[in-house]
Amino acid sequence: MDVRKLRDAGFQALKRAEVLELLQASGPAQEELFRWARDVRREEGLDDVTLRGVIEVSNVCRKSCDYCAMRAPNPHLSRYELKPDHILELAGAIRQAGIGVVMLQSGEHPRHEELLDTVIPVLRREFGLSVVLCMGEWDVEMFGKYRRMGADGYILKFETSDNVLYQRMTRNRRSRRIESVEWARAAGLQVGTGNMVGLPGQTLESVVDDIYLGAELKTDFISSSPFIPNPNTPYENHPSGDLGVTLNAIALYRIALRRPLIPSVSALETLKPDGQLQGLNAGANVITVNFTPREARNLYHIYSDHRFVVSLEHAQRTIERAGLRPRKSSPGADPVAV
Ligand code: 5AD
């Protein structure tokens, strides 16, 4: 495969079969693909890496996704929900660290509404933080409500473009997921989505569809993450997703969408030391630092019990090693646009 020739023609000119080939690139071809993605990132002026601080506010979830240990029917997980005061204290630490964006993540459950009502306005107005939520699906009017309260962004991954696989593993309709992304966008929120690589029954062909779906949705953020088997789930004995394919998907998202923020997710590091460095080398430009307190973190199981926990030092070192700089933010005075 001559990646340079494909590059000269541009992403729009690529045939499906060529995208499939790029997704499987290794060795020099993969290096060339990553260089293409990094050049796009630089051309778009997006080389400075955005730091986010994540607080995993609750592992309570009403869903039953086969890949996730926070699924409602898992009796082996004790459930927690952080108190508003505790969340604000952690947000203070995020600000202290010079990070301008707080991401609140949780399982999906209507009981989280009260918590959000309490903390979002404070995070925005008193802490001056940009607020990104990743808390599952809500009814349409809720996205408007959170936007008015001060939320800036909402992340809802489509997980897979394969409708049948999505329905089987989540027992929900994927169209509802996409609809929610559109509701969030219509409410004036910046939106994020993305896929997982290596799900049981997922084909590489369908990962190609994931790239095209991402390009079609044109979201502000997009991610690709390897599947990591979680204990006490139907998929617990299934192997992890492939690092190379996930990195290639990151590069293809960068090339296809050009402008989105793309995280180099912690699951890459869970798979392999320096996985997140490789994510940056493949065109990503966000690293999320974990601010969840230790006790809660051990109960937040999406990335299994041997998850890699990203510290500020690890993030900074990774950015430096990638030859990049953290994006400047001045929390308080000037909330960072996400
Ligand atoms: N492996 C990788 N990612 C996972 N997520 C949930 N469970 C897993 C897993 N086992 C991701 C999903 C979800 C996000 C919050 O976490 O993509 O949307």
XYZ file of C-alpha atoms and ligand atoms in Angstrom:
356
model
C 0.000 0.000 0.000
C 1.348 3.398 -0.981
C 0.034 5.664 1.776
C 1.650 8.742 0.245
C -0.271 8.283 -2.972
C -3.518 7.898 -1.039
C -2.622 10.998 0.918
C -2.081 13.039 -2.224
C -5.573 12.132 -3.385
C -7.108 13.090 0.004
C -9.544 11.294 2.321
C -12.615 12.068 0.200
C -11.085 10.229 -2.735
C -10.365 7.058 -0.747
C -12.282 3.927 -1.624
C -13.775 1.821 1.161
C -11.264 -0.929 0.476
C -8.441 1.577 0.944
C -9.816 2.764 4.285
C -10.007 -0.899 5.300
C -6.382 -1.322 4.328
C -5.323 1.800 6.236
C -7.146 0.492 9.287
C -4.859 -2.535 9.222
C -1.671 -0.635 8.429
C 1.469 -1.654 10.302
C 5.187 -0.889 10.089
C 6.220 1.867 7.658
C 2.671 2.227 6.235
C 1.335 2.885 9.724
C 4.099 5.428 10.357
C 3.088 7.175 7.156
C -0.584 7.152 8.184
C 0.307 8.669 11.587
C 2.450 11.342 9.897
C -0.504 12.234 7.674
C -2.743 12.551 10.761
C -0.180 14.670 12.650
C 0.236 16.946 9.624
C -3.543 17.496 9.528
C -3.505 18.299 13.254
C -0.715 20.814 12.746
C -2.318 22.382 9.669
C -5.487 22.922 11.705
C -3.504 24.590 14.499
C -4.490 21.885 16.990
C -1.119 20.660 18.187
C -1.528 21.973 21.727
C -2.970 19.214 23.877
C -6.133 19.969 25.845
C -6.116 18.638 29.394
C -9.390 17.622 30.959
C -9.988 16.608 34.539
C -12.471 13.773 34.919
C -14.531 13.079 38.015
C -16.362 9.764 37.895
C -19.313 10.927 39.946
C -21.319 7.704 40.162
C -21.274 4.083 39.012
C -25.050 3.733 39.356
C -26.487 2.712 35.977
C -29.873 1.617 34.674
C -28.499 0.020 31.525
C -27.315 -3.553 30.937
C -24.543 -3.200 28.361
C -22.729 -6.495 27.954
C -19.271 -4.884 27.894
C -19.547 -2.788 31.036
C -19.226 -3.830 34.676
C -21.411 -0.929 35.792
C -24.392 -2.632 34.115
C -27.434 -2.686 36.405
C -27.628 -6.484 36.734
C -24.070 -6.778 38.119
C -24.553 -7.653 41.803
C -20.798 -7.792 42.510
C -20.233 -4.052 42.347
C -20.986 -1.776 45.289
C -22.577 1.381 44.049
C -21.570 4.925 44.952
C -22.551 8.471 44.166
C -20.266 11.334 45.162
C -21.824 14.166 47.188
C -21.994 17.651 45.626
C -19.530 19.107 48.145
C -17.043 16.401 47.365
C -17.356 17.047 43.614
C -16.753 20.750 44.137
C -13.703 20.023 46.253
C -12.296 17.843 43.457
C -13.128 20.570 40.932
C -11.037 22.903 43.066
C -8.099 20.517 42.653
C -8.663 20.489 38.872
C -8.521 24.260 38.794
C -5.487 24.262 41.028
C -3.744 21.983 38.531
C -4.277 24.634 35.837
C -6.804 22.506 33.958
C -9.710 24.399 32.385
C -12.164 21.607 31.623
C -13.973 19.346 34.060
C -15.604 16.218 32.738
C -18.305 14.582 34.826
C -18.735 10.931 33.997
C -21.171 8.366 35.376
C -23.458 5.484 34.602
C -26.848 6.403 33.179
C -29.556 6.999 35.776
C -32.269 9.651 36.260
C -31.290 9.969 39.922
C -28.157 11.884 38.839
C -30.308 14.822 37.823
C -30.414 16.355 41.281
C -26.659 16.148 41.610
C -26.136 17.880 38.270
C -28.640 20.598 39.150
C -26.526 21.371 42.194
C -23.023 21.242 40.780
C -23.149 22.460 37.157
C -23.959 26.117 37.882
C -21.234 26.291 40.530
C -18.584 24.629 38.369
C -19.268 27.117 35.631
C -19.866 30.369 37.495
C -17.702 30.025 40.575
C -14.885 27.836 39.311
C -14.877 29.158 35.741
C -14.430 25.649 34.423
C -15.780 24.401 31.116
C -18.127 21.530 31.878
C -18.349 18.419 29.734
C -20.814 15.684 30.662
C -20.640 11.998 29.827
C -23.584 10.557 31.699
C -25.693 8.671 29.182
C -28.996 9.445 27.524
C -31.649 11.875 28.722
C -34.964 13.083 27.407
C -34.622 15.847 24.838
C -35.482 18.751 27.151
C -32.767 17.808 29.653
C -29.969 18.714 27.244
C -31.432 22.218 26.964
C -31.701 22.446 30.711
C -28.053 21.535 31.260
C -26.941 23.905 28.548
C -28.832 26.746 30.241
C -27.274 25.790 33.553
C -23.811 26.204 32.054
C -22.725 22.869 30.579
C -20.523 23.266 27.488
C -20.268 19.783 26.051
C -21.845 16.349 26.025
C -20.276 13.030 25.075
C -22.331 10.068 23.877
C -20.356 7.450 22.040
C -22.144 5.511 19.318
C -19.854 2.594 20.340
C -20.361 0.735 17.039
C -22.000 1.544 13.727
C -23.307 -2.034 13.535
C -26.990 -1.717 14.461
C -27.454 -5.409 15.162
C -24.385 -5.639 17.385
C -25.347 -2.421 19.205
C -28.856 -3.691 19.872
C -27.581 -7.077 21.032
C -24.993 -5.751 23.462
C -26.917 -2.775 24.879
C -30.560 -3.896 24.424
C -31.217 -0.419 23.106
C -31.639 1.138 19.721
C -28.604 2.795 18.235
C -30.811 5.308 16.447
C -31.823 6.611 19.886
C -28.160 7.171 20.643
C -27.581 9.165 17.474
C -30.783 11.085 18.138
C -29.434 12.024 21.576
C -26.223 13.339 20.020
C -28.357 15.524 17.745
C -30.513 16.698 20.667
C -27.408 17.704 22.583
C -26.094 19.583 19.562
C -29.436 21.299 18.936
C -29.396 22.431 22.567
C -26.182 24.339 21.833
C -23.807 21.867 23.458
C -20.556 20.850 21.836
C -20.891 17.149 21.180
C -18.615 14.172 21.260
C -18.986 10.614 20.082
C -16.844 7.629 19.182
C -16.418 3.895 18.913
C -14.876 0.901 20.602
C -12.556 -1.452 18.750
C -12.524 -5.197 19.344
C -16.082 -5.855 20.487
C -17.173 -9.480 20.244
C -18.689 -10.024 16.804
C -17.410 -6.699 15.440
C -15.779 -6.909 12.012
C -13.078 -4.632 10.617
C -15.570 -3.744 7.897
C -17.823 -2.340 10.563
C -14.956 -0.319 12.038
C -14.616 1.220 8.562
C -18.296 2.140 8.888
C -17.463 3.695 12.283
C -14.976 6.006 10.543
C -17.572 7.029 7.950
C -20.248 7.491 10.614
C -17.898 9.731 12.605
C -17.168 11.749 9.469
C -20.901 12.091 8.810
C -21.771 13.178 12.355
C -19.007 15.840 12.289
C -18.887 16.114 16.060
C -16.637 18.472 18.004
C -14.936 15.565 19.776
C -14.480 11.969 18.700
C -12.697 9.023 20.218
C -11.658 5.515 19.473
C -11.004 3.218 22.390
C -9.999 -0.432 22.587
C -12.525 -2.750 24.184
C -11.211 -3.924 27.578
C -12.846 -7.034 29.091
C -14.584 -6.210 32.364
C -15.033 -8.736 35.194
C -18.576 -9.951 35.924
C -19.870 -9.145 32.462
C -20.970 -11.436 29.604
C -17.841 -10.351 27.705
C -15.372 -10.958 30.530
C -13.472 -13.693 28.676
C -13.290 -11.917 25.362
C -9.822 -10.549 24.383
C -9.042 -6.823 24.428
C -9.266 -4.728 21.292
C -6.201 -4.397 19.080
C -3.941 -1.441 19.839
C -2.765 -1.003 16.236
C -6.289 -0.920 14.815
C -7.427 1.544 17.491
C -4.488 3.862 16.758
C -5.225 3.637 13.043
C -8.865 4.527 13.746
C -7.685 7.599 15.700
C -5.500 8.622 12.753
C -8.371 8.092 10.295
C -10.752 10.160 12.429
C -8.185 12.967 12.432
C -7.762 12.754 8.673
C -11.487 12.442 7.928
C -12.814 15.060 10.362
C -9.718 17.270 10.626
C -10.841 19.615 13.416
C -12.243 17.604 16.317
C -10.645 17.204 19.710
C -9.566 13.571 19.926
C -8.572 12.040 23.253
C -5.743 9.601 23.657
C -7.743 7.488 26.100
C -6.409 5.759 29.198
C -7.488 2.358 27.842
C -4.605 2.661 25.341
C -2.220 2.795 28.284
C -4.049 -0.094 29.965
C -3.241 -2.181 26.886
C 0.391 -1.179 26.723
C 2.829 1.207 28.420
C 3.190 4.279 26.165
C -0.162 3.529 24.548
C -1.275 7.110 25.151
C 1.957 8.465 23.711
C 1.193 6.471 20.590
C -2.324 7.939 20.599
C -0.846 11.455 20.448
C 1.531 10.300 17.720
C -1.505 9.045 15.787
C -3.174 12.465 15.821
C -4.998 12.727 19.175
C -4.859 16.016 21.101
C -6.586 15.540 24.457
C -5.505 13.793 27.646
C -7.884 13.325 30.528
C -6.427 13.390 34.025
C -8.281 11.373 36.645
C -9.434 13.223 39.769
C -11.797 10.551 41.097
C -10.991 9.689 44.726
C -9.294 6.315 45.096
C -12.163 4.498 46.859
C -14.641 5.496 44.175
C -12.184 4.928 41.352
C -11.792 1.286 42.287
C -15.536 0.872 41.848
C -15.645 2.593 38.463
C -15.133 -0.388 36.320
C -15.403 0.465 32.637
C -11.750 -0.232 32.131
C -11.551 -3.291 34.430
C -9.790 -3.563 37.754
C -6.325 -3.174 36.275
C -7.206 0.112 34.624
C -4.487 2.702 34.142
C -5.149 5.829 36.189
C -3.856 8.970 34.490
C -2.121 11.420 36.828
C -1.215 15.000 35.986
C 2.465 14.022 35.889
C 1.824 11.143 33.510
C -0.211 13.421 31.222
C 2.446 16.133 31.211
C 5.259 13.681 30.604
C 3.355 11.995 27.773
C 2.662 15.339 26.094
C 6.284 16.358 26.392
C 7.517 13.045 25.023
C 5.195 13.480 22.031
C 6.994 16.787 21.350
C 3.811 18.758 22.093
C 2.696 21.295 24.701
C -0.327 21.446 26.946
C -2.824 24.002 25.770
C -2.746 27.143 27.901
C -5.807 27.768 29.998
C -6.542 30.303 32.656
C -9.349 28.857 34.725
C -11.481 31.395 36.475
C -10.880 34.302 34.167
C -11.471 32.776 30.798
C -13.339 29.485 30.580
C -11.671 27.398 27.936
C -13.784 26.680 24.905
C -13.809 22.925 24.601
N -13.970 -1.267 27.305
C -13.728 -0.066 26.735
N -14.541 0.993 26.860
C -15.632 0.833 27.605
N -16.623 1.674 27.905
C -17.485 1.055 28.693
N -17.095 -0.201 28.919
C -15.941 -0.374 28.238
C -15.058 -1.452 28.061
N -15.297 -2.636 28.616
C -16.709 3.025 27.343
C -17.919 3.139 26.440
C -18.742 4.191 27.103
C -17.684 4.974 27.846
C -18.193 5.823 28.934
O -16.846 3.983 28.336
O -17.523 3.598 25.173
O -19.459 4.982 26.224
